[in-house]
Amino acid sequence: MKKIFLILAICFSIGANAQMTEPELIDLPIEADEELVKVSENTEELDETAMKYAATITAEDMKRHLTILASDEYGGRGTGEPGQQKAAEYITEFYQKWSLPTIGEGNGYYHPVPLIQQGWSDNVSIEVKKKKFNFMDDFYAFPRYTSDAHLKNEKIVFLGYGISDPFYDDYEGMKVEGKTLMVLSGEPVNKEGVFYVSKMDVPSEWSTNARKKTQEARNRGVNTLLVVVNDYKENAAYYENWIKGTSIKLQKDVKKRANNMNTIFISPQIANELLKKNNSTIEELEAKISETGKPLSFKVKNKATINIERYADLIEANNLLGFVEGTDLKEEVIVVTAHYDHIGIIGKDINNGADDNGSGTTTVLEMVEAMVQAKKDGHGPRRSILFMHVTAEEKGLLGSQYYTDNDPIFPLENTVACINTDMVGRKDDKHDDYNYLYVIGADKISTELHDINERMNRLYTKLDLDYTYNDDNDPNRFYYRSDHYNFAEKGIPSIFFFNGSHADYHKPTDTVEKINFDAMQTRGRLIFHTLWQLSNQDKRIEADKL
Ligand SMILES: [Zn+2]
């Protein structure tokens, strides 16, 4: 699907079929003579012009957009899934209808983010004497530490517990370079419960540090290490989330793993199948070593065919660029972000992501409309504004990271601020009503950014601005968990608007009927006023806290 998906994406971006109703344009001459929008920097005066355009941000419009974007048809907008492409078409058609210029260097409104999706291919198995063992059922390996390997009729050496310690050394006198070893997990202990390595009744690091045996084998140039796991089913179930599933990374972060040693965790069933010709079993070997306290190693007579393979597919996802050019201060840019991706379809469940982050996506659409209407009326912003619906936030803030680290459309030094909106349609259980909003990060780089937002709220929206999550010691670390953080990390003053988490967070129950559109309207207008002030005041805000 991915490849087909890729090609489809490009052709649709120009003529999508999203259910977008004609925006009701107030019939004004296009590009009325640009008069410089004047805003004062420290008055408590209401700005009628700003209020006029803030008023175009309505609960009704928001409901229309969000009902579509959070509908099952959009499949929870997962990165690399068709639903997200559909959302991208909806959003870019909106940009197009509001005649935003395309600035994506030949990609229209798209800012392609090269992502790689990695997962286990179907060709993962272990075979002993024609008996085939399947992944997870009888063996597992950790994706991060695995390279593709195809070992046919591989000879195996049993090497006890794979321990090398002054008191107990399975490697002593053994040539293991380039070989495939099978070792027991844990360490030898006598029937009184005394461990041969520590000489006490407490286990050593060889039991407690899962990586110690792997490191030892790797340092000795072993090719593949098979570790027999006694409570196999429990362990496989425990690690399942780390092992299965796919991971999505920025292409640049996918390092071709040097052909490194693989560690494969196998069930006693596989081990005993291998030991059949040696007329032995794992249980017997453990008992023997426990009795003698002596290392035990030998050639395993049965061979194994081992296939380990992961696929790495390029998936193209896109940040979406909605640019509104400024006037006299147009070289300076304010970036307004909201991620339009969510976690998509998991199993049979569609995670609609109405609040996360359909609400922020919609709020930015409304701000685009308001700002373009102002520009059409001749009250366009003095500084340029890049409205950016970013992708792959749920995969690790990848879309915004790619923008700031690899391919900023505008020089970061000209980027005055980042305004990020992520989850603004609900309330958390810490508040009795919706008349609040968490503000995170505003004062961390620029005092003025914080003050401006406070003043705008005092003048226009009178919300209870909650700074609980702005605390440097906030255990939730929300400051680091949304797209503004990639800009803040670059020293760009950034403000994050958030309504807090709730019971439906990242669940299929995060649906549109639970959204409070009146609250979203008020919150959206606050964010718009802060944007208006930042883009029109004479002096650029200072990063005085850096
Ligand atoms: Zn989110």
PDB file of C-alpha atoms in Angstrom, residues 120-121 123-126 135 139-143 145-151 224 226 262-265 305-311:
ATOM      1  CA  TRP A 120       9.659  -7.454  11.099  1.00  0.00           C
ATOM      2  CA  SER A 121       9.350  -8.969   7.639  1.00  0.00           C
ATOM      3  CA  ASN A 123      10.842 -14.011   6.747  1.00  0.00           C
ATOM      4  CA  VAL A 124      11.660 -14.504  10.445  1.00  0.00           C
ATOM      5  CA  SER A 125      11.965 -18.112  11.600  1.00  0.00           C
ATOM      6  CA  ILE A 126      14.187 -20.756  13.165  1.00  0.00           C
ATOM      7  CA  PHE A 135       8.675 -15.549  15.894  1.00  0.00           C
ATOM      8  CA  PHE A 139      11.795 -16.905  19.996  1.00  0.00           C
ATOM      9  CA  TYR A 140      12.148 -13.144  19.981  1.00  0.00           C
ATOM     10  CA  ALA A 141      14.742 -10.441  19.482  1.00  0.00           C
ATOM     11  CA  PHE A 142      14.795  -6.697  20.101  1.00  0.00           C
ATOM     12  CA  PRO A 143      14.484  -4.600  16.899  1.00  0.00           C
ATOM     13  CA  TYR A 145      19.750  -4.589  18.438  1.00  0.00           C
ATOM     14  CA  THR A 146      19.012  -6.759  15.424  1.00  0.00           C
ATOM     15  CA  SER A 147      20.542  -6.916  11.956  1.00  0.00           C
ATOM     16  CA  ASP A 148      19.232  -9.023   9.110  1.00  0.00           C
ATOM     17  CA  ALA A 149      20.724 -12.523   9.150  1.00  0.00           C
ATOM     18  CA  HIS A 150      20.176 -15.667   7.098  1.00  0.00           C
ATOM     19  CA  LEU A 151      22.119 -18.607   8.592  1.00  0.00           C
ATOM     20  CA  THR A 224      24.854 -15.015  17.007  1.00  0.00           C
ATOM     21  CA  LEU A 226      20.959 -17.792  21.437  1.00  0.00           C
ATOM     22  CA  ASN A 262      22.312 -10.788  16.990  1.00  0.00           C
ATOM     23  CA  THR A 263      20.995 -11.893  20.364  1.00  0.00           C
ATOM     24  CA  ILE A 264      17.972 -14.159  19.999  1.00  0.00           C
ATOM     25  CA  PHE A 265      15.963 -15.286  23.000  1.00  0.00           C
ATOM     26  CA  THR A 305      18.510 -22.447   9.976  1.00  0.00           C
ATOM     27  CA  ILE A 306      17.944 -18.935  11.303  1.00  0.00           C
ATOM     28  CA  ASN A 307      16.242 -16.127   9.389  1.00  0.00           C
ATOM     29  CA  ILE A 308      16.027 -12.687  10.959  1.00  0.00           C
ATOM     30  CA  GLU A 309      14.834  -9.865   8.741  1.00  0.00           C
ATOM     31  CA  ARG A 310      13.298  -6.450   9.167  1.00  0.00           C
ATOM     32  CA  TYR A 311      11.782  -4.310   6.443  1.00  0.00           C
TER      33      TYR A 311
END
